[in-house]
PDB file of C-alpha atoms in Angstrom:
ATOM      1  CA  MET A   1      18.977 -11.269  -5.098  1.00  0.00           C
ATOM      2  CA  PHE A   2      15.229 -11.866  -5.014  1.00  0.00           C
ATOM      3  CA  VAL A   3      14.409  -8.863  -7.247  1.00  0.00           C
ATOM      4  CA  ASP A   4      12.783  -9.791 -10.543  1.00  0.00           C
ATOM      5  CA  SER A   5      15.141  -8.764 -13.342  1.00  0.00           C
ATOM      6  CA  HIS A   6      12.114  -7.873 -15.521  1.00  0.00           C
ATOM      7  CA  CYS A   7      10.775  -5.372 -12.984  1.00  0.00           C
ATOM      8  CA  HIS A   8      11.150  -2.114 -14.970  1.00  0.00           C
ATOM      9  CA  LEU A   9       8.861   0.539 -13.463  1.00  0.00           C
ATOM     10  CA  SER A  10       8.040   3.734 -15.371  1.00  0.00           C
ATOM     11  CA  PHE A  11       7.588   6.131 -12.455  1.00  0.00           C
ATOM     12  CA  PRO A  12       8.306   9.254 -14.575  1.00  0.00           C
ATOM     13  CA  GLU A  13       5.584   8.205 -17.020  1.00  0.00           C
ATOM     14  CA  LEU A  14       3.125   7.729 -14.169  1.00  0.00           C
ATOM     15  CA  ALA A  15       4.022  11.145 -12.772  1.00  0.00           C
ATOM     16  CA  GLU A  16       3.556  12.699 -16.226  1.00  0.00           C
ATOM     17  CA  ARG A  17       0.096  11.145 -16.605  1.00  0.00           C
ATOM     18  CA  ILE A  18      -0.900  12.371 -13.133  1.00  0.00           C
ATOM     19  CA  ASP A  19       0.235  15.898 -14.025  1.00  0.00           C
ATOM     20  CA  ASP A  20      -1.733  15.759 -17.299  1.00  0.00           C
ATOM     21  CA  ILE A  21      -4.931  14.806 -15.469  1.00  0.00           C
ATOM     22  CA  ARG A  22      -4.469  17.434 -12.760  1.00  0.00           C
ATOM     23  CA  ALA A  23      -3.980  20.086 -15.455  1.00  0.00           C
ATOM     24  CA  GLY A  24      -7.171  19.023 -17.246  1.00  0.00           C
ATOM     25  CA  ARG A  25      -5.324  17.731 -20.307  1.00  0.00           C
ATOM     26  CA  ARG A  26      -6.901  14.773 -22.094  1.00  0.00           C
ATOM     27  CA  VAL A  27      -5.308  11.384 -21.469  1.00  0.00           C
ATOM     28  CA  SER A  28      -6.204   8.339 -23.534  1.00  0.00           C
ATOM     29  CA  THR A  29      -6.933   5.016 -21.894  1.00  0.00           C
ATOM     30  CA  ASP A  30      -4.064   3.589 -23.977  1.00  0.00           C
ATOM     31  CA  GLN A  31      -1.633   6.099 -22.438  1.00  0.00           C
ATOM     32  CA  LEU A  32      -2.844   5.326 -18.935  1.00  0.00           C
ATOM     33  CA  GLY A  33      -2.746   1.592 -19.570  1.00  0.00           C
ATOM     34  CA  ALA A  34       0.828   1.829 -20.863  1.00  0.00           C
ATOM     35  CA  ALA A  35       1.877   3.570 -17.631  1.00  0.00           C
ATOM     36  CA  LEU A  36       0.057   1.074 -15.408  1.00  0.00           C
ATOM     37  CA  GLU A  37       0.905  -2.171 -17.202  1.00  0.00           C
ATOM     38  CA  PRO A  38       4.504  -2.410 -15.862  1.00  0.00           C
ATOM     39  CA  ILE A  39       3.219  -2.084 -12.282  1.00  0.00           C
ATOM     40  CA  VAL A  40       0.540  -4.749 -12.739  1.00  0.00           C
ATOM     41  CA  ALA A  41       2.996  -7.072 -14.512  1.00  0.00           C
ATOM     42  CA  SER A  42       5.638  -6.555 -11.825  1.00  0.00           C
ATOM     43  CA  VAL A  43       3.234  -7.269  -8.961  1.00  0.00           C
ATOM     44  CA  VAL A  44       1.878 -10.374 -10.700  1.00  0.00           C
ATOM     45  CA  ARG A  45       5.450 -11.674 -11.154  1.00  0.00           C
ATOM     46  CA  ASN A  46       6.879 -10.719  -7.778  1.00  0.00           C
ATOM     47  CA  ALA A  47       5.000  -8.567  -5.265  1.00  0.00           C
ATOM     48  CA  ASP A  48       7.912  -8.611  -2.788  1.00  0.00           C
ATOM     49  CA  ALA A  49      10.239  -7.176  -5.434  1.00  0.00           C
ATOM     50  CA  PHE A  50       7.868  -4.321  -6.173  1.00  0.00           C
ATOM     51  CA  PHE A  51       7.431  -3.278  -2.559  1.00  0.00           C
ATOM     52  CA  TRP A  52      11.135  -3.488  -1.839  1.00  0.00           C
ATOM     53  CA  LEU A  53      11.931  -1.274  -4.839  1.00  0.00           C
ATOM     54  CA  ASP A  54       9.213   1.123  -3.744  1.00  0.00           C
ATOM     55  CA  ALA A  55      10.725   1.323  -0.259  1.00  0.00           C
ATOM     56  CA  LEU A  56      13.846   2.746  -1.915  1.00  0.00           C
ATOM     57  CA  ARG A  57      11.757   5.483  -3.550  1.00  0.00           C
ATOM     58  CA  LYS A  58      10.363   6.910  -0.308  1.00  0.00           C
ATOM     59  CA  ARG A  59      12.189  10.157  -0.997  1.00  0.00           C
ATOM     60  CA  ASP A  60       9.517  10.942  -3.650  1.00  0.00           C
ATOM     61  CA  PRO A  61       6.826  13.490  -2.721  1.00  0.00           C
ATOM     62  CA  TYR A  62       3.992  11.968  -0.707  1.00  0.00           C
ATOM     63  CA  ALA A  63       1.312  12.522  -3.354  1.00  0.00           C
ATOM     64  CA  TYR A  64       3.202  10.472  -5.935  1.00  0.00           C
ATOM     65  CA  SER A  65       4.450   7.784  -3.589  1.00  0.00           C
ATOM     66  CA  HIS A  66       0.954   7.374  -2.115  1.00  0.00           C
ATOM     67  CA  ALA A  67      -0.561   7.057  -5.597  1.00  0.00           C
ATOM     68  CA  ILE A  68       2.029   4.477  -6.653  1.00  0.00           C
ATOM     69  CA  ASN A  69       1.784   2.563  -3.364  1.00  0.00           C
ATOM     70  CA  CYS A  70      -2.011   2.380  -3.539  1.00  0.00           C
ATOM     71  CA  CYS A  71      -1.829   1.341  -7.178  1.00  0.00           C
ATOM     72  CA  ALA A  72       0.444  -1.571  -6.267  1.00  0.00           C
ATOM     73  CA  LEU A  73      -1.376  -2.462  -3.038  1.00  0.00           C
ATOM     74  CA  ALA A  74      -4.757  -2.558  -4.802  1.00  0.00           C
ATOM     75  CA  THR A  75      -3.287  -4.743  -7.558  1.00  0.00           C
ATOM     76  CA  THR A  76      -1.659  -7.091  -5.047  1.00  0.00           C
ATOM     77  CA  PHE A  77      -4.839  -7.334  -3.005  1.00  0.00           C
ATOM     78  CA  GLY A  78      -6.919  -7.962  -6.127  1.00  0.00           C
ATOM     79  CA  ARG A  79      -4.527 -10.719  -7.089  1.00  0.00           C
ATOM     80  CA  GLN A  80      -4.922 -12.240  -3.602  1.00  0.00           C
ATOM     81  CA  LEU A  81      -8.707 -12.202  -4.105  1.00  0.00           C
ATOM     82  CA  GLY A  82      -8.349 -13.986  -7.461  1.00  0.00           C
ATOM     83  CA  LEU A  83      -9.677 -11.141  -9.595  1.00  0.00           C
ATOM     84  CA  PRO A  84      -9.044 -11.389 -13.364  1.00  0.00           C
ATOM     85  CA  ARG A  85      -6.332  -9.311 -15.019  1.00  0.00           C
ATOM     86  CA  GLU A  86      -8.708  -6.756 -16.547  1.00  0.00           C
ATOM     87  CA  LEU A  87     -10.081  -5.971 -13.088  1.00  0.00           C
ATOM     88  CA  LEU A  88      -6.532  -5.662 -11.747  1.00  0.00           C
ATOM     89  CA  ILE A  89      -5.960  -2.941 -14.346  1.00  0.00           C
ATOM     90  CA  ASP A  90      -9.118  -1.149 -13.134  1.00  0.00           C
ATOM     91  CA  LEU A  91      -7.954  -1.417  -9.510  1.00  0.00           C
ATOM     92  CA  ALA A  92      -4.511  -0.129 -10.460  1.00  0.00           C
ATOM     93  CA  SER A  93      -6.149   2.840 -12.205  1.00  0.00           C
ATOM     94  CA  GLY A  94      -8.351   3.579  -9.209  1.00  0.00           C
ATOM     95  CA  GLY A  95      -5.459   3.266  -6.771  1.00  0.00           C
ATOM     96  CA  MET A  96      -3.338   5.698  -8.738  1.00  0.00           C
ATOM     97  CA  LEU A  97      -6.084   8.241  -9.402  1.00  0.00           C
ATOM     98  CA  MET A  98      -8.379   8.183  -6.358  1.00  0.00           C
ATOM     99  CA  ASP A  99      -6.824  11.257  -4.703  1.00  0.00           C
ATOM    100  CA  ILE A 100      -6.207  13.230  -7.883  1.00  0.00           C
ATOM    101  CA  GLY A 101      -8.692  15.890  -6.721  1.00  0.00           C
ATOM    102  CA  MET A 102      -6.409  16.851  -3.818  1.00  0.00           C
ATOM    103  CA  ALA A 103      -4.442  19.048  -6.231  1.00  0.00           C
ATOM    104  CA  ALA A 104      -7.491  21.296  -6.691  1.00  0.00           C
ATOM    105  CA  LEU A 105      -7.882  22.003  -2.959  1.00  0.00           C
ATOM    106  CA  PRO A 106      -6.593  25.225  -1.344  1.00  0.00           C
ATOM    107  CA  ASP A 107      -2.830  25.370  -0.820  1.00  0.00           C
ATOM    108  CA  GLY A 108      -1.734  24.011   2.535  1.00  0.00           C
ATOM    109  CA  LEU A 109      -4.982  22.201   3.334  1.00  0.00           C
ATOM    110  CA  CYS A 110      -3.628  18.713   2.672  1.00  0.00           C
ATOM    111  CA  ASN A 111      -0.418  19.164   4.647  1.00  0.00           C
ATOM    112  CA  ARG A 112      -1.614  20.992   7.727  1.00  0.00           C
ATOM    113  CA  PRO A 113       0.308  19.930  10.854  1.00  0.00           C
ATOM    114  CA  GLY A 114      -2.795  19.861  13.078  1.00  0.00           C
ATOM    115  CA  ALA A 115      -6.335  18.508  12.987  1.00  0.00           C
ATOM    116  CA  LEU A 116      -8.832  19.984  10.527  1.00  0.00           C
ATOM    117  CA  ASP A 117     -11.821  21.938  11.784  1.00  0.00           C
ATOM    118  CA  ALA A 118     -15.355  21.174  10.562  1.00  0.00           C
ATOM    119  CA  GLY A 119     -15.175  23.579   7.629  1.00  0.00           C
ATOM    120  CA  GLN A 120     -11.796  22.273   6.516  1.00  0.00           C
ATOM    121  CA  ARG A 121     -13.056  18.688   6.681  1.00  0.00           C
ATOM    122  CA  VAL A 122     -15.894  19.605   4.321  1.00  0.00           C
ATOM    123  CA  GLN A 123     -13.375  21.196   1.971  1.00  0.00           C
ATOM    124  CA  MET A 124     -11.158  18.120   2.150  1.00  0.00           C
ATOM    125  CA  GLN A 125     -14.044  15.806   1.338  1.00  0.00           C
ATOM    126  CA  ARG A 126     -14.606  17.707  -1.908  1.00  0.00           C
ATOM    127  CA  HIS A 127     -11.496  16.078  -3.367  1.00  0.00           C
ATOM    128  CA  VAL A 128     -13.596  13.083  -4.416  1.00  0.00           C
ATOM    129  CA  ALA A 129     -15.967  15.106  -6.601  1.00  0.00           C
ATOM    130  CA  LEU A 130     -13.128  17.303  -7.867  1.00  0.00           C
ATOM    131  CA  GLY A 131     -11.129  14.242  -8.858  1.00  0.00           C
ATOM    132  CA  ILE A 132     -14.022  12.750 -10.800  1.00  0.00           C
ATOM    133  CA  GLU A 133     -14.457  16.094 -12.603  1.00  0.00           C
ATOM    134  CA  GLN A 134     -10.748  16.123 -13.492  1.00  0.00           C
ATOM    135  CA  LEU A 135     -10.905  12.579 -14.837  1.00  0.00           C
ATOM    136  CA  ALA A 136     -13.908  13.457 -16.985  1.00  0.00           C
ATOM    137  CA  ALA A 137     -12.089  16.528 -18.341  1.00  0.00           C
ATOM    138  CA  ALA A 138      -9.086  14.356 -19.162  1.00  0.00           C
ATOM    139  CA  GLY A 139     -11.244  11.837 -21.051  1.00  0.00           C
ATOM    140  CA  LEU A 140     -11.019   9.126 -18.400  1.00  0.00           C
ATOM    141  CA  ALA A 141     -14.635   8.916 -17.223  1.00  0.00           C
ATOM    142  CA  ASP A 142     -14.550   5.104 -17.065  1.00  0.00           C
ATOM    143  CA  ALA A 143     -17.569   3.793 -15.144  1.00  0.00           C
ATOM    144  CA  GLU A 144     -15.631   1.223 -13.086  1.00  0.00           C
ATOM    145  CA  VAL A 145     -12.873   3.641 -12.079  1.00  0.00           C
ATOM    146  CA  THR A 146     -15.354   6.434 -11.323  1.00  0.00           C
ATOM    147  CA  GLU A 147     -17.414   4.084  -9.128  1.00  0.00           C
ATOM    148  CA  MET A 148     -14.459   3.010  -7.016  1.00  0.00           C
ATOM    149  CA  ILE A 149     -13.137   6.553  -6.594  1.00  0.00           C
ATOM    150  CA  GLN A 150     -16.616   7.726  -5.580  1.00  0.00           C
ATOM    151  CA  ALA A 151     -16.764   4.994  -2.918  1.00  0.00           C
ATOM    152  CA  HIS A 152     -13.222   4.869  -1.523  1.00  0.00           C
ATOM    153  CA  HIS A 153     -14.057   6.971   1.569  1.00  0.00           C
ATOM    154  CA  GLU A 154     -17.245   5.054   2.437  1.00  0.00           C
ATOM    155  CA  ARG A 155     -16.958   2.944   5.580  1.00  0.00           C
ATOM    156  CA  HIS A 156     -18.476  -0.357   6.655  1.00  0.00           C
ATOM    157  CA  ASP A 157     -20.499   1.179   9.507  1.00  0.00           C
ATOM    158  CA  GLY A 158     -21.841   4.007   7.312  1.00  0.00           C
ATOM    159  CA  SER A 159     -19.632   6.676   8.889  1.00  0.00           C
ATOM    160  CA  GLY A 160     -17.807   7.570   5.675  1.00  0.00           C
ATOM    161  CA  TYR A 161     -18.523   9.927   2.779  1.00  0.00           C
ATOM    162  CA  THR A 162     -19.700  10.941   0.157  1.00  0.00           C
ATOM    163  CA  SER A 163     -23.019   9.063   0.497  1.00  0.00           C
ATOM    164  CA  GLY A 164     -22.822   7.344   3.895  1.00  0.00           C
ATOM    165  CA  THR A 165     -23.216   3.953   2.232  1.00  0.00           C
ATOM    166  CA  ALA A 166     -22.645   0.983   4.570  1.00  0.00           C
ATOM    167  CA  GLY A 167     -21.734  -2.698   4.441  1.00  0.00           C
ATOM    168  CA  LEU A 168     -22.087  -4.594   1.201  1.00  0.00           C
ATOM    169  CA  GLY A 169     -23.802  -1.573  -0.319  1.00  0.00           C
ATOM    170  CA  ILE A 170     -20.273  -0.231  -0.909  1.00  0.00           C
ATOM    171  CA  PRO A 171     -18.933  -1.645  -4.212  1.00  0.00           C
ATOM    172  CA  LEU A 172     -16.165  -4.219  -3.715  1.00  0.00           C
ATOM    173  CA  ASN A 173     -13.643  -2.155  -5.662  1.00  0.00           C
ATOM    174  CA  GLY A 174     -14.431   0.846  -3.441  1.00  0.00           C
ATOM    175  CA  ARG A 175     -13.993  -1.266  -0.312  1.00  0.00           C
ATOM    176  CA  ILE A 176     -10.605  -2.446  -1.596  1.00  0.00           C
ATOM    177  CA  LEU A 177      -9.437   1.077  -2.386  1.00  0.00           C
ATOM    178  CA  GLY A 178     -10.613   2.423   0.963  1.00  0.00           C
ATOM    179  CA  LEU A 179      -8.628  -0.242   2.799  1.00  0.00           C
ATOM    180  CA  VAL A 180      -5.376   0.210   0.877  1.00  0.00           C
ATOM    181  CA  ASP A 181      -5.698   4.019   0.995  1.00  0.00           C
ATOM    182  CA  THR A 182      -6.009   3.955   4.790  1.00  0.00           C
ATOM    183  CA  PHE A 183      -3.210   1.412   5.225  1.00  0.00           C
ATOM    184  CA  ASP A 184      -0.682   3.355   3.166  1.00  0.00           C
ATOM    185  CA  ALA A 185      -1.692   6.697   4.723  1.00  0.00           C
ATOM    186  CA  ILE A 186      -1.070   5.516   8.286  1.00  0.00           C
ATOM    187  CA  CYS A 187       2.232   3.926   7.230  1.00  0.00           C
ATOM    188  CA  SER A 188       3.439   7.270   5.807  1.00  0.00           C
ATOM    189  CA  GLU A 189       5.099  10.181   7.574  1.00  0.00           C
ATOM    190  CA  ARG A 190       2.775  13.207   7.370  1.00  0.00           C
ATOM    191  CA  PRO A 191       2.866  16.689   8.940  1.00  0.00           C
ATOM    192  CA  HIS A 192      -0.028  15.722  11.257  1.00  0.00           C
ATOM    193  CA  GLN A 193       1.090  12.181  12.135  1.00  0.00           C
ATOM    194  CA  PRO A 194       4.182   9.984  12.465  1.00  0.00           C
ATOM    195  CA  ALA A 195       4.468   6.895  10.281  1.00  0.00           C
ATOM    196  CA  MET A 196       3.269   3.619  11.789  1.00  0.00           C
ATOM    197  CA  SER A 197       5.035   0.329  11.070  1.00  0.00           C
ATOM    198  CA  ARG A 198       3.253  -1.913   8.574  1.00  0.00           C
ATOM    199  CA  HIS A 199       2.871  -4.625  11.190  1.00  0.00           C
ATOM    200  CA  HIS A 200       1.196  -2.265  13.667  1.00  0.00           C
ATOM    201  CA  ALA A 201      -0.925  -0.710  10.897  1.00  0.00           C
ATOM    202  CA  LEU A 202      -2.337  -4.166  10.125  1.00  0.00           C
ATOM    203  CA  GLN A 203      -3.091  -4.658  13.821  1.00  0.00           C
ATOM    204  CA  LEU A 204      -4.902  -1.312  13.915  1.00  0.00           C
ATOM    205  CA  LEU A 205      -6.999  -2.221  10.869  1.00  0.00           C
ATOM    206  CA  TYR A 206      -7.820  -5.598  12.414  1.00  0.00           C
ATOM    207  CA  ARG A 207      -9.174  -3.861  15.516  1.00  0.00           C
ATOM    208  CA  GLU A 208     -11.451  -1.802  13.229  1.00  0.00           C
ATOM    209  CA  ARG A 209     -12.957  -4.827  11.445  1.00  0.00           C
ATOM    210  CA  GLU A 210     -16.734  -4.607  10.979  1.00  0.00           C
ATOM    211  CA  LYS A 211     -16.472  -0.914  11.904  1.00  0.00           C
ATOM    212  CA  LEU A 212     -14.474   0.943   9.314  1.00  0.00           C
ATOM    213  CA  PHE A 213     -13.868  -2.028   7.042  1.00  0.00           C
ATOM    214  CA  GLN A 214     -15.440  -5.388   6.269  1.00  0.00           C
ATOM    215  CA  GLY A 215     -13.954  -8.096   8.492  1.00  0.00           C
ATOM    216  CA  GLU A 216     -13.464 -10.634   5.700  1.00  0.00           C
ATOM    217  CA  LEU A 217     -11.569  -8.100   3.594  1.00  0.00           C
ATOM    218  CA  ILE A 218      -9.236  -7.241   6.475  1.00  0.00           C
ATOM    219  CA  GLU A 219      -8.554 -10.957   6.991  1.00  0.00           C
ATOM    220  CA  GLN A 220      -7.693 -11.347   3.302  1.00  0.00           C
ATOM    221  CA  PHE A 221      -5.577  -8.178   3.310  1.00  0.00           C
ATOM    222  CA  SER A 222      -3.585  -9.480   6.283  1.00  0.00           C
ATOM    223  CA  GLN A 223      -3.073 -12.779   4.471  1.00  0.00           C
ATOM    224  CA  CYS A 224      -1.991 -10.850   1.379  1.00  0.00           C
ATOM    225  CA  LEU A 225       0.700  -8.776   3.109  1.00  0.00           C
ATOM    226  CA  GLY A 226       1.728 -11.275   5.764  1.00  0.00           C
ATOM    227  CA  VAL A 227       1.955 -10.800   9.509  1.00  0.00           C
ATOM    228  CA  TYR A 228       5.213  -8.908   8.952  1.00  0.00           C
ATOM    229  CA  PRO A 229       4.815  -7.163   5.571  1.00  0.00           C
ATOM    230  CA  THR A 230       7.702  -6.929   3.130  1.00  0.00           C
ATOM    231  CA  GLY A 231       9.938  -4.003   4.083  1.00  0.00           C
ATOM    232  CA  SER A 232       9.155  -4.242   7.821  1.00  0.00           C
ATOM    233  CA  LEU A 233      11.921  -3.943  10.410  1.00  0.00           C
ATOM    234  CA  VAL A 234      11.834  -6.717  12.995  1.00  0.00           C
ATOM    235  CA  GLU A 235      13.849  -7.846  16.001  1.00  0.00           C
ATOM    236  CA  LEU A 236      14.757 -11.531  16.005  1.00  0.00           C
ATOM    237  CA  SER A 237      14.763 -13.790  19.035  1.00  0.00           C
ATOM    238  CA  THR A 238      18.565 -13.454  19.072  1.00  0.00           C
ATOM    239  CA  GLY A 239      18.322  -9.664  19.476  1.00  0.00           C
ATOM    240  CA  GLU A 240      19.464  -9.044  15.894  1.00  0.00           C
ATOM    241  CA  VAL A 241      17.528  -6.533  13.775  1.00  0.00           C
ATOM    242  CA  ALA A 242      16.447  -7.596  10.284  1.00  0.00           C
ATOM    243  CA  VAL A 243      14.342  -6.347   7.382  1.00  0.00           C
ATOM    244  CA  VAL A 244      11.662  -8.580   5.844  1.00  0.00           C
ATOM    245  CA  MET A 245      12.584  -9.257   2.221  1.00  0.00           C
ATOM    246  CA  ALA A 246       9.998 -11.809   1.048  1.00  0.00           C
ATOM    247  CA  GLN A 247       6.994 -13.678   2.378  1.00  0.00           C
ATOM    248  CA  ASN A 248       6.721 -17.394   3.026  1.00  0.00           C
ATOM    249  CA  PRO A 249       3.135 -18.011   1.808  1.00  0.00           C
ATOM    250  CA  ALA A 250       2.769 -21.207   3.830  1.00  0.00           C
ATOM    251  CA  ARG A 251       4.423 -19.882   7.020  1.00  0.00           C
ATOM    252  CA  ARG A 252       3.482 -16.219   7.455  1.00  0.00           C
ATOM    253  CA  LEU A 253       5.313 -15.907  10.786  1.00  0.00           C
ATOM    254  CA  PHE A 254       8.596 -16.983   9.171  1.00  0.00           C
ATOM    255  CA  PRO A 255       9.466 -14.753   6.180  1.00  0.00           C
ATOM    256  CA  ARG A 256      12.833 -14.386   4.459  1.00  0.00           C
ATOM    257  CA  VAL A 257      14.914 -11.605   6.006  1.00  0.00           C
ATOM    258  CA  THR A 258      18.208  -9.767   5.684  1.00  0.00           C
ATOM    259  CA  VAL A 259      19.996  -9.344   9.028  1.00  0.00           C
ATOM    260  CA  LEU A 260      21.132  -5.739   9.558  1.00  0.00           C
ATOM    261  CA  THR A 261      22.688  -5.795  13.052  1.00  0.00           C
ATOM    262  CA  ARG A 262      24.333  -8.025  15.599  1.00  0.00           C
ATOM    263  CA  PRO A 263      22.520  -8.745  18.894  1.00  0.00           C
ATOM    264  CA  ASP A 264      24.133  -5.623  20.430  1.00  0.00           C
ATOM    265  CA  LYS A 265      22.484  -3.553  17.619  1.00  0.00           C
ATOM    266  CA  GLU A 266      25.816  -2.759  15.956  1.00  0.00           C
ATOM    267  CA  ILE A 267      25.657  -2.938  12.148  1.00  0.00           C
ATOM    268  CA  ASP A 268      26.582  -6.356  10.777  1.00  0.00           C
ATOM    269  CA  PRO A 269      28.279  -5.660   7.412  1.00  0.00           C
ATOM    270  CA  ALA A 270      27.716  -9.261   6.262  1.00  0.00           C
ATOM    271  CA  PHE A 271      23.979  -8.506   5.751  1.00  0.00           C
ATOM    272  CA  ARG A 272      23.150 -12.206   5.836  1.00  0.00           C
ATOM    273  CA  GLN A 273      19.949 -13.360   4.124  1.00  0.00           C
ATOM    274  CA  MET A 274      17.998 -16.056   5.933  1.00  0.00           C
ATOM    275  CA  ASP A 275      14.863 -18.123   5.528  1.00  0.00           C
ATOM    276  CA  LEU A 276      13.374 -17.956   9.034  1.00  0.00           C
ATOM    277  CA  TRP A 277      11.327 -21.109   8.524  1.00  0.00           C
ATOM    278  CA  ALA A 278      14.499 -23.103   7.867  1.00  0.00           C
ATOM    279  CA  GLU A 279      16.239 -21.328  10.732  1.00  0.00           C
ATOM    280  CA  SER A 280      13.334 -21.968  13.103  1.00  0.00           C
ATOM    281  CA  ASN A 281      13.988 -25.669  12.662  1.00  0.00           C
ATOM    282  CA  GLY A 282      17.605 -25.448  13.755  1.00  0.00           C
ATOM    283  CA  GLY A 283      19.198 -24.315  10.501  1.00  0.00           C
ATOM    284  CA  ARG A 284      21.949 -22.181  12.057  1.00  0.00           C
ATOM    285  CA  SER A 285      24.047 -24.027  14.629  1.00  0.00           C
ATOM    286  CA  GLY A 286      20.926 -25.635  16.013  1.00  0.00           C
ATOM    287  CA  ALA A 287      19.420 -22.256  17.031  1.00  0.00           C
ATOM    288  CA  ARG A 288      15.640 -21.884  16.662  1.00  0.00           C
ATOM    289  CA  LEU A 289      15.194 -18.397  15.250  1.00  0.00           C
ATOM    290  CA  SER A 290      11.922 -16.461  15.210  1.00  0.00           C
ATOM    291  CA  ILE A 291      10.662 -12.888  15.126  1.00  0.00           C
ATOM    292  CA  ALA A 292      10.375 -11.435  18.621  1.00  0.00           C
ATOM    293  CA  ARG A 293       8.672  -8.175  17.668  1.00  0.00           C
ATOM    294  CA  ALA A 294       8.098  -5.623  14.935  1.00  0.00           C
ATOM    295  CA  LEU A 295       9.995  -2.325  15.137  1.00  0.00           C
TER     296      LEU A 295
END
């Protein structure tokens, strides 16, 4: 198995800290750091392992899974950008806490099945200020974390909120959080939208480069996750269906996969693991395997 044996993730502790902050109880930076450190350490050791384990936890409520996903995505992206460990901790904090103010919004607003009207959009946008207030009440008014939460809904073309800041005027940590927040949201099943595959979500973000998000950041984010991100379902050139298990950093089109079905789409109980780069060079009976499409 590719899973790091040291990857022990304290999801209950994270959930407890989130509940403390939402309730206005004080949380020390040491407590928060203790909850975040296993995630940062796990991503630094093996990002593929973290995301595969997280895929198994999709039954968790959206608010928690989104917070944990964004925490890990921001850390992984920061690592891709070469940021030092202390800044990875800040990004992890921002990713976990950026939507904390949602809990203070009216019941049902966040999970409405249809589009919001103008008044409801204004209400929704208040979650940023409410979240910062909650963090201050909980004793977590860290300048770096507050800055990135304040900026995570700003957009490259100035169309975002809360200040309408554009381009490089948006702090880098806010640009990172905005990108990972959007990516995970569109990959998640919500009452108002179906989940999009990670591969197609990356394509959508790429089409929005220099509009919603800085082009260079989207390029780096795509490099970080790979053309077919870990956890993606893909159809191979043989017709078999597989799940992406780990990236090949040098050959992004040829990740490691586990084969789930035969070419006729019947389950293959062998669940063979393959390195597509080796297979693309005739590793299995001379066949040249590749990914035909994302599912």
